[in-house]
Tab-separated table of C-alpha atoms in Angstrom:
chain	number	residue	atom	x	y	z
A	1	MET	CA	-39.811	15.596	4.518
A	2	SER	CA	-38.636	17.570	1.498
A	3	ALA	CA	-36.632	15.965	-1.296
A	4	ARG	CA	-33.576	17.931	-0.176
A	5	ALA	CA	-33.814	16.498	3.321
A	6	LEU	CA	-33.962	12.884	2.208
A	7	PRO	CA	-30.877	10.926	3.319
A	8	ILE	CA	-28.488	9.885	0.569
A	9	THR	CA	-26.940	6.440	0.834
A	10	PRO	CA	-23.300	6.414	-0.327
A	11	PRO	CA	-22.586	4.219	-3.356
A	12	LEU	CA	-21.909	0.584	-2.552
A	13	ARG	CA	-19.891	-1.334	-5.119
A	14	LEU	CA	-19.629	-5.075	-4.533
A	15	GLY	CA	-17.691	-7.366	-6.838
A	16	THR	CA	-15.138	-10.144	-6.877
A	17	GLN	CA	-11.388	-10.496	-6.760
A	18	GLY	CA	-10.736	-11.205	-10.425
A	19	TRP	CA	-12.957	-12.396	-13.256
A	20	ASN	CA	-10.835	-14.786	-15.308
A	21	TYR	CA	-12.012	-18.152	-13.932
A	22	PRO	CA	-12.937	-20.934	-16.389
A	23	ALA	CA	-14.749	-22.746	-13.540
A	24	TRP	CA	-17.324	-19.937	-13.559
A	25	VAL	CA	-18.507	-20.989	-17.025
A	26	GLY	CA	-21.846	-22.671	-16.447
A	27	PRO	CA	-22.633	-21.562	-12.880
A	28	PHE	CA	-22.010	-17.881	-13.667
A	29	TYR	CA	-20.864	-17.221	-17.220
A	30	PRO	CA	-23.219	-18.713	-19.820
A	31	GLU	CA	-22.127	-22.016	-21.321
A	32	GLY	CA	-19.762	-21.450	-24.211
A	33	THR	CA	-18.478	-18.077	-22.993
A	34	ARG	CA	-14.936	-17.582	-24.255
A	35	PRO	CA	-12.196	-16.209	-21.953
A	36	VAL	CA	-11.922	-13.119	-24.153
A	37	ASP	CA	-15.569	-12.381	-23.297
A	38	PHE	CA	-15.351	-13.048	-19.545
A	39	LEU	CA	-14.866	-9.403	-18.540
A	40	ARG	CA	-17.563	-8.061	-20.860
A	41	THR	CA	-19.999	-10.633	-19.461
A	42	PHE	CA	-18.906	-10.023	-15.866
A	43	ALA	CA	-19.778	-6.335	-16.252
A	44	ARG	CA	-23.417	-7.265	-16.891
A	45	ALA	CA	-23.697	-8.543	-13.329
A	46	PHE	CA	-21.311	-6.325	-11.335
A	47	ASP	CA	-20.045	-2.768	-11.583
A	48	VAL	CA	-16.615	-3.237	-9.992
A	49	VAL	CA	-13.787	-5.773	-9.928
A	50	GLU	CA	-10.419	-6.057	-8.220
A	51	ILE	CA	-7.511	-6.785	-10.590
A	52	ASP	CA	-4.984	-9.242	-9.185
A	53	SER	CA	-2.591	-9.466	-12.144
A	54	THR	CA	-1.141	-5.997	-11.525
A	55	PHE	CA	0.426	-7.415	-8.359
A	56	TYR	CA	2.854	-9.366	-10.540
A	57	ALA	CA	3.748	-6.787	-13.200
A	58	ILE	CA	2.769	-3.453	-14.687
A	59	PRO	CA	0.424	-4.334	-17.570
A	60	PRO	CA	1.002	-2.993	-21.089
A	61	SER	CA	-1.025	0.003	-22.210
A	62	SER	CA	-2.857	-2.201	-24.687
A	63	THR	CA	-4.048	-4.452	-21.868
A	64	VAL	CA	-5.256	-1.584	-19.703
A	65	ARG	CA	-7.080	0.046	-22.602
A	66	GLY	CA	-8.541	-3.325	-23.534
A	67	TRP	CA	-10.013	-3.685	-20.051
A	68	ALA	CA	-11.585	-0.245	-20.290
A	69	SER	CA	-13.042	-0.960	-23.727
A	70	ARG	CA	-14.905	-4.048	-22.524
A	71	VAL	CA	-16.957	-2.449	-19.770
A	72	PRO	CA	-19.572	0.321	-19.425
A	73	GLU	CA	-18.491	3.843	-18.514
A	74	HIS	CA	-19.686	3.534	-14.921
A	75	PHE	CA	-17.713	0.313	-14.300
A	76	VAL	CA	-14.747	0.643	-11.929
A	77	PHE	CA	-11.497	-1.291	-11.647
A	78	THR	CA	-9.468	-1.427	-8.474
A	79	CYS	CA	-5.982	-2.894	-8.709
A	80	LYS	CA	-3.109	-4.106	-6.587
A	81	LEU	CA	0.176	-2.256	-6.382
A	82	PRO	CA	3.029	-4.381	-7.819
A	83	GLN	CA	4.731	-6.747	-5.393
A	84	GLU	CA	8.083	-5.312	-6.422
A	85	ILE	CA	7.125	-2.227	-4.414
A	86	THR	CA	5.428	-3.929	-1.464
A	87	HIS	CA	7.264	-7.238	-1.072
A	88	GLU	CA	10.632	-6.854	-2.791
A	89	ARG	CA	11.684	-3.220	-2.336
A	90	ARG	CA	9.539	-2.965	0.804
A	91	PHE	CA	8.584	0.633	-0.016
A	92	VAL	CA	12.224	1.769	-0.319
A	93	ASN	CA	13.696	3.384	-3.476
A	94	CYS	CA	10.550	2.759	-5.488
A	95	ASP	CA	9.418	6.230	-6.574
A	96	ASP	CA	10.077	5.489	-10.230
A	97	LEU	CA	8.114	2.263	-10.151
A	98	LEU	CA	5.238	3.853	-8.227
A	99	MET	CA	4.893	6.655	-10.759
A	100	ALA	CA	5.170	4.277	-13.713
A	101	PHE	CA	2.434	2.079	-12.302
A	102	VAL	CA	0.083	4.919	-11.425
A	103	ASP	CA	0.579	6.528	-14.825
A	104	ARG	CA	-0.276	3.241	-16.523
A	105	MET	CA	-3.404	2.709	-14.471
A	106	ARG	CA	-4.518	6.297	-15.120
A	107	GLU	CA	-5.142	5.080	-18.669
A	108	LEU	CA	-8.361	3.586	-17.284
A	109	GLY	CA	-9.583	7.160	-16.937
A	110	PRO	CA	-12.778	7.501	-14.882
A	111	ARG	CA	-12.918	3.715	-14.551
A	112	LEU	CA	-9.933	3.737	-12.178
A	113	GLY	CA	-10.919	3.109	-8.580
A	114	PRO	CA	-8.660	2.789	-5.529
A	115	ILE	CA	-5.253	1.140	-5.729
A	116	LEU	CA	-4.655	-1.524	-3.076
A	117	ILE	CA	-1.320	-1.542	-1.272
A	118	GLN	CA	-1.167	-5.178	-0.155
A	119	CYS	CA	1.600	-5.674	2.395
A	120	GLY	CA	3.284	-9.033	2.798
A	121	PRO	CA	2.606	-11.248	5.826
A	122	ASP	CA	6.159	-10.623	7.031
A	123	PHE	CA	5.861	-6.821	6.802
A	124	ALA	CA	5.957	-5.765	10.452
A	125	PRO	CA	5.381	-2.467	12.275
A	126	SER	CA	9.156	-2.270	12.797
A	127	GLU	CA	9.289	-1.155	9.155
A	128	GLY	CA	6.930	1.705	9.834
A	129	ALA	CA	9.429	4.448	8.950
A	130	PRO	CA	9.888	3.550	5.251
A	131	PHE	CA	6.167	2.919	4.963
A	132	ALA	CA	5.356	6.355	6.388
A	133	ALA	CA	7.836	7.948	3.962
A	134	PHE	CA	6.185	6.056	1.107
A	135	LEU	CA	2.776	7.470	2.011
A	136	GLU	CA	4.217	10.970	1.630
A	137	ARG	CA	4.975	10.218	-2.025
A	138	LEU	CA	1.547	8.961	-3.050
A	139	PRO	CA	-0.069	11.118	-5.763
A	140	SER	CA	-3.054	13.035	-4.475
A	141	ASP	CA	-5.301	12.452	-7.503
A	142	VAL	CA	-5.548	8.682	-6.961
A	143	ARG	CA	-7.182	6.870	-4.047
A	144	PHE	CA	-5.232	4.249	-2.112
A	145	ALA	CA	-6.100	1.561	0.427
A	146	VAL	CA	-3.627	-0.540	2.413
A	147	GLU	CA	-4.009	-4.105	3.605
A	148	PHE	CA	-1.869	-5.149	6.572
A	149	ARG	CA	-1.440	-8.808	7.408
A	150	GLN	CA	-0.169	-8.444	10.949
A	151	GLN	CA	-2.285	-7.441	13.929
A	152	GLY	CA	0.422	-5.094	15.177
A	153	TRP	CA	-0.466	-2.542	12.519
A	154	VAL	CA	-3.930	-2.012	13.985
A	155	ARG	CA	-2.907	0.780	16.329
A	156	ARG	CA	-4.144	4.321	16.855
A	157	ARG	CA	-0.902	5.883	15.576
A	158	VAL	CA	-1.126	3.879	12.356
A	159	LEU	CA	-4.787	4.783	11.878
A	160	ASP	CA	-3.917	8.440	12.435
A	161	LEU	CA	-1.111	8.199	9.869
A	162	LEU	CA	-3.451	6.702	7.276
A	163	ARG	CA	-6.081	9.311	8.059
A	164	GLN	CA	-3.499	12.059	7.559
A	165	HIS	CA	-2.839	10.799	4.031
A	166	ARG	CA	-6.477	9.852	3.301
A	167	VAL	CA	-5.513	6.212	2.773
A	168	ALA	CA	-8.183	3.656	3.661
A	169	MET	CA	-7.279	0.710	5.837
A	170	ALA	CA	-8.558	-2.278	3.883
A	171	LEU	CA	-10.759	-4.388	6.124
A	172	SER	CA	-9.963	-7.957	5.066
A	173	ASP	CA	-12.015	-10.783	6.489
A	174	GLY	CA	-9.231	-13.362	6.486
A	175	ARG	CA	-7.006	-15.073	8.984
A	176	TRP	CA	-4.721	-12.154	9.822
A	177	ILE	CA	-6.841	-9.806	11.921
A	178	PRO	CA	-9.737	-10.900	14.172
A	179	ARG	CA	-13.124	-10.251	12.582
A	180	GLU	CA	-14.369	-8.436	15.659
A	181	TRP	CA	-11.547	-5.912	15.232
A	182	LEU	CA	-12.512	-5.357	11.610
A	183	LEU	CA	-16.144	-4.815	12.459
A	184	LYS	CA	-15.186	-2.209	15.063
A	185	LEU	CA	-12.942	-0.446	12.556
A	186	CYS	CA	-16.012	0.135	10.379
A	187	ALA	CA	-16.935	2.932	12.779
A	188	HIS	CA	-13.507	4.581	12.408
A	189	PRO	CA	-12.598	4.851	8.702
A	190	THR	CA	-9.328	6.522	7.728
A	191	ALA	CA	-10.496	7.873	4.351
A	192	ASP	CA	-13.688	9.092	2.719
A	193	PHE	CA	-14.136	5.663	1.109
A	194	ALA	CA	-13.964	2.133	2.477
A	195	TYR	CA	-12.292	-0.952	1.022
A	196	LEU	CA	-13.528	-4.380	2.131
A	197	ARG	CA	-12.176	-7.823	1.211
A	198	TRP	CA	-13.589	-11.249	2.027
A	199	MET	CA	-10.754	-13.747	1.721
A	200	GLY	CA	-11.741	-16.986	3.445
A	201	PRO	CA	-9.793	-18.779	6.175
A	202	ASP	CA	-7.514	-20.925	4.001
A	203	ARG	CA	-6.595	-22.014	0.480
A	204	GLN	CA	-8.003	-25.527	0.573
A	205	ILE	CA	-10.791	-24.696	-1.876
A	206	VAL	CA	-9.596	-25.361	-5.418
A	207	ASP	CA	-12.920	-25.851	-7.227
A	208	TYR	CA	-14.467	-22.444	-7.872
A	209	SER	CA	-17.660	-23.642	-9.531
A	210	HIS	CA	-19.981	-23.753	-6.500
A	211	LEU	CA	-20.362	-22.784	-2.861
A	212	GLN	CA	-18.607	-25.215	-0.529
A	213	ALA	CA	-18.609	-23.461	2.837
A	214	ASP	CA	-21.358	-21.879	4.894
A	215	ARG	CA	-20.377	-18.261	5.525
A	216	SER	CA	-23.856	-17.127	6.542
A	217	ALA	CA	-22.733	-15.916	9.970
A	218	GLU	CA	-19.961	-13.799	8.485
A	219	LEU	CA	-22.239	-12.324	5.843
A	220	ASP	CA	-24.907	-11.588	8.452
A	221	ALA	CA	-22.351	-9.715	10.569
A	222	TRP	CA	-21.106	-7.644	7.642
A	223	ALA	CA	-24.636	-6.912	6.470
A	224	ARG	CA	-25.200	-5.288	9.859
A	225	MET	CA	-21.958	-3.300	9.727
A	226	ILE	CA	-21.857	-2.075	6.129
A	227	PRO	CA	-24.776	0.360	6.606
A	228	ILE	CA	-22.907	1.798	9.597
A	229	LEU	CA	-19.815	2.165	7.437
A	230	GLN	CA	-21.858	3.844	4.715
A	231	GLY	CA	-22.794	6.484	7.247
A	232	GLN	CA	-19.099	7.346	7.641
A	233	VAL	CA	-17.819	7.475	4.056
A	234	ARG	CA	-18.707	8.589	0.524
A	235	GLU	CA	-18.271	5.217	-1.187
A	236	VAL	CA	-17.799	1.574	-0.213
A	237	PHE	CA	-15.913	-0.999	-2.289
A	238	GLY	CA	-16.097	-4.690	-1.418
A	239	PHE	CA	-14.588	-7.774	-3.057
A	240	VAL	CA	-15.134	-11.475	-2.430
A	241	ASN	CA	-12.477	-14.110	-3.118
A	242	ASN	CA	-13.333	-17.593	-4.388
A	243	HIS	CA	-11.730	-19.012	-1.251
A	244	PHE	CA	-14.308	-17.300	0.932
A	245	ALA	CA	-16.937	-19.944	0.212
A	246	GLY	CA	-16.012	-21.566	-3.107
A	247	HIS	CA	-17.748	-19.416	-5.733
A	248	ALA	CA	-17.324	-15.663	-5.369
A	249	PRO	CA	-20.216	-14.451	-7.577
A	250	ALA	CA	-22.738	-16.374	-5.482
A	251	SER	CA	-21.250	-14.992	-2.264
A	252	VAL	CA	-21.581	-11.450	-3.580
A	253	ARG	CA	-25.231	-12.039	-4.471
A	254	MET	CA	-25.889	-13.401	-0.975
A	255	LEU	CA	-24.417	-10.270	0.557
A	256	GLN	CA	-26.362	-8.019	-1.813
A	257	GLN	CA	-29.578	-9.769	-0.867
A	258	ARG	CA	-28.869	-9.326	2.836
A	259	LEU	CA	-28.274	-5.630	2.258
A	260	GLY	CA	-31.435	-5.232	0.217
A	261	VAL	CA	-29.607	-4.021	-2.889
A	262	PRO	CA	-30.263	-5.303	-6.428
A	263	SER	CA	-28.462	-8.433	-7.550
A	264	VAL	CA	-28.263	-9.943	-11.022
A	265	ASP	CA	-29.094	-13.595	-11.557
A	266	PRO	CA	-26.594	-15.401	-13.823
A	267	SER	CA	-29.448	-16.609	-16.025
A	268	VAL	CA	-29.889	-13.103	-17.460
A	269	ILE	CA	-26.282	-12.210	-18.349
A	270	SER	CA	-26.118	-13.979	-21.691
A	271	ASP	CA	-25.041	-12.039	-24.784
A	272	GLN	CA	-27.235	-8.964	-24.520
A	273	PRO	CA	-26.921	-5.209	-23.927
A	274	SER	CA	-25.482	-4.298	-20.521
A	275	LEU	CA	-27.951	-4.341	-17.644
A	276	PHE	CA	-26.335	-1.251	-16.125
Protein backbone atom coordinates (compact mmCIF):
# COMPACT_ATOMS: atom_id res chain seq x y z
CA MET A 1 0.00 0.00 0.00
CA SER A 2 1.38 3.40 -0.95
CA ALA A 3 1.80 6.18 1.60
CA ARG A 4 -1.04 8.08 -0.07
CA ALA A 5 -3.40 5.15 0.40
CA LEU A 6 -2.74 4.75 4.10
CA PRO A 7 -5.84 5.54 6.19
CA ILE A 8 -5.70 8.71 8.25
CA THR A 9 -7.20 8.59 11.72
CA PRO A 10 -8.99 11.85 12.62
CA PRO A 11 -7.53 13.74 15.58
CA LEU A 12 -8.80 12.61 18.96
CA ARG A 13 -8.57 15.15 21.76
CA LEU A 14 -9.40 13.85 25.23
CA GLY A 15 -9.32 16.06 28.30
CA THR A 16 -11.29 17.02 31.37
CA GLN A 17 -14.07 19.40 32.28
CA GLY A 18 -12.03 22.10 33.97
CA TRP A 19 -8.54 22.15 35.45
CA ASN A 20 -8.78 24.28 38.59
CA TYR A 21 -9.10 21.58 41.27
CA PRO A 22 -6.90 21.80 44.39
CA ALA A 23 -7.70 18.13 45.13
CA TRP A 24 -5.67 17.20 42.04
CA VAL A 25 -2.48 18.42 43.71
CA GLY A 26 -0.60 15.28 44.64
CA PRO A 27 -2.45 12.66 42.57
CA PHE A 28 -2.12 14.68 39.35
CA TYR A 29 -0.43 18.04 39.79
CA PRO A 30 2.98 17.76 41.48
CA GLU A 31 3.04 18.55 45.18
CA GLY A 32 3.40 22.27 45.74
CA THR A 33 1.84 23.30 42.42
CA ARG A 34 0.22 26.71 42.83
CA PRO A 35 -3.26 27.42 41.38
CA VAL A 36 -1.73 29.98 39.02
CA ASP A 37 0.32 27.13 37.52
CA PHE A 38 -2.49 24.56 37.26
CA LEU A 39 -3.31 25.27 33.60
CA ARG A 40 0.32 25.39 32.47
CA THR A 41 0.92 22.04 34.19
CA PHE A 42 -2.32 20.54 32.89
CA ALA A 43 -1.20 21.28 29.32
CA ARG A 44 1.78 18.96 29.78
CA ALA A 45 -0.58 16.00 30.08
CA PHE A 46 -3.53 16.93 27.84
CA ASP A 47 -4.05 18.98 24.71
CA VAL A 48 -7.64 20.11 25.31
CA VAL A 49 -9.86 21.26 28.17
CA GLU A 50 -13.47 22.32 28.55
CA ILE A 51 -13.94 25.69 30.30
CA ASP A 52 -16.88 25.75 32.70
CA SER A 53 -16.54 29.31 34.04
CA THR A 54 -17.80 30.88 30.80
CA PHE A 55 -21.21 29.40 31.62
CA TYR A 56 -21.55 31.96 34.41
CA ALA A 57 -20.18 35.11 32.75
CA ILE A 58 -18.23 36.40 29.78
CA PRO A 59 -14.60 36.49 30.97
CA PRO A 60 -12.48 39.64 30.65
CA SER A 61 -10.07 39.88 27.74
CA SER A 62 -7.17 39.67 30.17
CA THR A 63 -8.42 36.31 31.43
CA VAL A 64 -8.89 34.86 27.96
CA ARG A 65 -5.47 36.04 26.83
CA GLY A 66 -3.98 34.70 30.05
CA TRP A 67 -5.38 31.25 29.29
CA ALA A 68 -3.87 31.33 25.82
CA SER A 69 -0.48 32.45 27.12
CA ARG A 70 -0.18 29.48 29.47
CA VAL A 71 -0.53 26.69 26.93
CA PRO A 72 1.27 25.48 23.78
CA GLU A 73 0.08 26.62 20.36
CA HIS A 74 -1.59 23.30 19.57
CA PHE A 75 -3.63 23.29 22.81
CA VAL A 76 -7.38 23.81 22.38
CA PHE A 77 -10.02 25.27 24.68
CA THR A 78 -13.69 24.48 24.35
CA CYS A 79 -16.11 26.59 26.36
CA LYS A 80 -19.71 26.76 27.45
CA LEU A 81 -22.09 29.40 26.16
CA PRO A 82 -23.26 31.69 29.00
CA GLN A 83 -26.31 30.53 30.93
CA GLU A 84 -27.90 33.92 30.35
CA ILE A 85 -28.43 32.81 26.75
CA THR A 86 -29.38 29.18 27.37
CA HIS A 87 -31.16 29.21 30.73
CA GLU A 88 -32.35 32.77 31.33
CA ARG A 89 -33.20 34.23 27.91
CA ARG A 90 -33.83 30.73 26.55
CA PHE A 91 -32.36 31.67 23.16
CA VAL A 92 -34.68 34.68 22.73
CA ASN A 93 -33.43 38.27 22.21
CA CYS A 94 -29.82 37.31 22.81
CA ASP A 95 -28.04 38.27 19.58
CA ASP A 96 -26.01 40.97 21.30
CA LEU A 97 -24.86 38.64 24.05
CA LEU A 98 -24.05 35.85 21.59
CA MET A 99 -21.87 38.13 19.49
CA ALA A 100 -20.15 39.62 22.54
CA PHE A 101 -19.32 36.17 23.85
CA VAL A 102 -18.07 34.80 20.54
CA ASP A 103 -15.96 37.89 19.93
CA ARG A 104 -14.37 37.50 23.36
CA MET A 105 -13.59 33.84 22.85
CA ARG A 106 -12.12 34.55 19.41
CA GLU A 107 -9.28 36.17 21.36
CA LEU A 108 -8.04 32.61 21.92
CA GLY A 109 -7.18 32.58 18.23
CA PRO A 110 -6.31 29.12 16.88
CA ARG A 111 -6.67 27.71 20.39
CA LEU A 112 -10.46 28.15 20.26
CA GLY A 113 -12.30 24.87 19.81
CA PRO A 114 -16.06 24.27 19.71
CA ILE A 115 -18.46 26.24 21.88
CA LEU A 116 -20.90 24.09 23.87
CA ILE A 117 -24.54 25.14 23.97
CA GLN A 118 -25.65 23.45 27.19
CA CYS A 119 -29.43 23.47 27.47
CA GLY A 120 -31.13 23.37 30.85
CA PRO A 121 -32.89 20.23 32.10
CA ASP A 122 -36.23 22.02 31.77
CA PHE A 123 -35.62 23.07 28.15
CA ALA A 124 -38.17 20.99 26.25
CA PRO A 125 -38.82 20.32 22.55
CA SER A 126 -41.87 22.60 22.84
CA GLU A 127 -39.36 25.46 22.70
CA GLY A 128 -37.97 24.23 19.42
CA ALA A 129 -38.97 27.31 17.42
CA PRO A 130 -36.78 29.86 19.27
CA PHE A 131 -33.96 27.34 19.35
CA ALA A 132 -34.16 26.82 15.59
CA ALA A 133 -34.14 30.60 15.06
CA PHE A 134 -31.09 30.85 17.32
CA LEU A 135 -29.20 28.33 15.20
CA GLU A 136 -29.75 30.58 12.18
CA ARG A 137 -27.79 33.34 13.93
CA LEU A 138 -24.70 31.33 14.83
CA PRO A 139 -21.52 32.68 13.19
CA SER A 140 -20.17 30.33 10.56
CA ASP A 141 -16.49 30.67 11.51
CA VAL A 142 -16.92 29.05 14.94
CA ARG A 143 -17.90 25.45 15.68
CA PHE A 144 -20.80 24.72 18.02
CA ALA A 145 -22.11 21.65 19.82
CA VAL A 146 -25.39 21.38 21.72
CA GLU A 147 -26.17 19.29 24.77
CA PHE A 148 -29.83 18.45 25.38
CA ARG A 149 -30.95 17.12 28.73
CA GLN A 150 -34.30 15.71 27.71
CA GLN A 151 -34.80 12.55 25.67
CA GLY A 152 -37.46 14.23 23.55
CA TRP A 153 -34.82 16.16 21.63
CA VAL A 154 -33.33 12.96 20.21
CA ARG A 155 -35.52 12.89 17.12
CA ARG A 156 -34.78 12.72 13.41
CA ARG A 157 -36.12 16.24 12.75
CA VAL A 158 -33.84 17.67 15.43
CA LEU A 159 -30.83 15.76 14.10
CA ASP A 160 -31.61 17.04 10.61
CA LEU A 161 -31.85 20.61 11.93
CA LEU A 162 -28.46 20.33 13.63
CA ARG A 163 -26.97 18.76 10.52
CA GLN A 164 -28.29 21.65 8.43
CA HIS A 165 -26.39 24.11 10.62
CA ARG A 166 -23.33 21.85 11.12
CA VAL A 167 -23.88 21.81 14.88
CA ALA A 168 -22.75 18.66 16.68
CA MET A 169 -25.09 16.95 19.09
CA ALA A 170 -23.00 16.54 22.23
CA LEU A 171 -23.12 12.92 23.34
CA SER A 172 -23.17 13.14 27.14
CA ASP A 173 -22.87 9.97 29.16
CA GLY A 174 -25.02 11.12 32.06
CA ARG A 175 -28.45 10.46 33.43
CA TRP A 176 -30.49 12.29 30.80
CA ILE A 177 -30.29 10.12 27.70
CA PRO A 178 -29.86 6.31 27.72
CA ARG A 179 -26.29 5.27 26.95
CA GLU A 180 -27.43 2.87 24.26
CA TRP A 181 -28.99 5.81 22.40
CA LEU A 182 -25.75 7.75 22.62
CA LEU A 183 -23.71 4.87 21.31
CA LYS A 184 -26.05 4.52 18.33
CA LEU A 185 -25.79 8.24 17.62
CA CYS A 186 -22.05 7.79 17.12
CA ALA A 187 -22.89 6.35 13.70
CA HIS A 188 -24.98 9.41 12.77
CA PRO A 189 -23.03 12.60 13.58
CA THR A 190 -24.59 15.97 12.74
CA ALA A 191 -21.32 17.84 12.11
CA ASP A 192 -17.82 17.11 10.84
CA PHE A 193 -16.59 16.90 14.44
CA ALA A 194 -17.88 15.08 17.50
CA TYR A 195 -18.26 16.30 21.08
CA LEU A 196 -18.36 13.72 23.88
CA ARG A 197 -18.89 14.27 27.61
CA TRP A 198 -18.66 11.77 30.46
CA MET A 199 -20.63 13.18 33.37
CA GLY A 200 -21.33 10.41 35.88
CA PRO A 201 -24.73 9.38 37.23
CA ASP A 202 -24.98 11.77 40.18
CA ARG A 203 -23.25 14.45 42.25
CA GLN A 204 -22.52 12.42 45.35
CA ILE A 205 -18.77 12.41 44.72
CA VAL A 206 -17.20 15.41 46.43
CA ASP A 207 -13.60 14.23 46.82
CA TYR A 208 -11.83 14.59 43.47
CA SER A 209 -8.47 13.19 44.52
CA HIS A 210 -8.93 9.54 43.50
CA LEU A 211 -11.13 7.11 41.61
CA GLN A 212 -14.16 6.03 43.63
CA ALA A 213 -16.39 4.27 41.12
CA ASP A 214 -15.76 1.47 38.66
CA ARG A 215 -16.68 2.76 35.20
CA SER A 216 -14.83 0.04 33.31
CA ALA A 217 -17.95 -1.15 31.48
CA GLU A 218 -18.76 2.34 30.27
CA LEU A 219 -15.21 3.00 29.15
CA ASP A 220 -15.07 -0.36 27.37
CA ALA A 221 -18.26 0.50 25.47
CA TRP A 222 -16.98 3.91 24.42
CA ALA A 223 -13.59 2.51 23.44
CA ARG A 224 -15.45 0.31 20.96
CA MET A 225 -17.56 3.18 19.61
CA ILE A 226 -15.05 6.03 19.35
CA PRO A 227 -13.14 4.42 16.44
CA ILE A 228 -16.47 4.10 14.62
CA LEU A 229 -17.16 7.76 15.30
CA GLN A 230 -13.70 8.69 14.05
CA GLY A 231 -14.63 7.11 10.75
CA GLN A 232 -17.49 9.61 10.42
CA VAL A 233 -15.90 12.93 11.39
CA ARG A 234 -12.74 15.03 11.06
CA GLU A 235 -12.06 15.50 14.78
CA VAL A 236 -13.30 14.11 18.09
CA PHE A 237 -13.36 16.05 21.37
CA GLY A 238 -14.07 14.27 24.65
CA PHE A 239 -14.19 15.51 28.24
CA VAL A 240 -14.47 13.65 31.53
CA ASN A 241 -16.05 15.16 34.65
CA ASN A 242 -14.77 14.42 38.15
CA HIS A 243 -18.19 12.99 38.99
CA PHE A 244 -17.76 10.26 36.40
CA ALA A 245 -15.54 8.19 38.68
CA GLY A 246 -13.99 10.59 41.20
CA HIS A 247 -10.79 11.80 39.52
CA ALA A 248 -11.11 12.92 35.92
CA PRO A 249 -7.43 12.79 34.85
CA ALA A 250 -7.21 9.11 35.76
CA SER A 251 -10.43 8.36 33.87
CA VAL A 252 -9.06 10.04 30.77
CA ARG A 253 -5.86 7.98 30.97
CA MET A 254 -7.91 4.79 31.29
CA LEU A 255 -9.84 5.67 28.16
CA GLN A 256 -6.66 6.59 26.28
CA GLN A 257 -5.13 3.26 27.21
CA ARG A 258 -8.19 1.38 25.98
CA LEU A 259 -7.98 3.24 22.68
CA GLY A 260 -4.28 2.57 22.31
CA VAL A 261 -3.34 6.26 22.21
CA PRO A 262 -0.49 7.82 24.21
CA SER A 263 -1.19 8.90 27.77
CA VAL A 264 1.00 10.94 30.11
CA ASP A 265 1.74 9.67 33.60
CA PRO A 266 1.42 12.38 36.29
CA SER A 267 4.92 11.57 37.53
CA VAL A 268 6.45 13.25 34.47
CA ILE A 269 4.54 16.56 34.41
CA SER A 270 6.64 18.41 36.96
CA ASP A 271 8.15 21.79 36.05
CA GLN A 272 9.72 21.00 32.69
CA PRO A 273 9.32 21.90 29.01
CA SER A 274 5.97 20.85 27.52
CA LEU A 275 5.73 17.23 26.45
CA PHE A 276 3.71 18.20 23.38
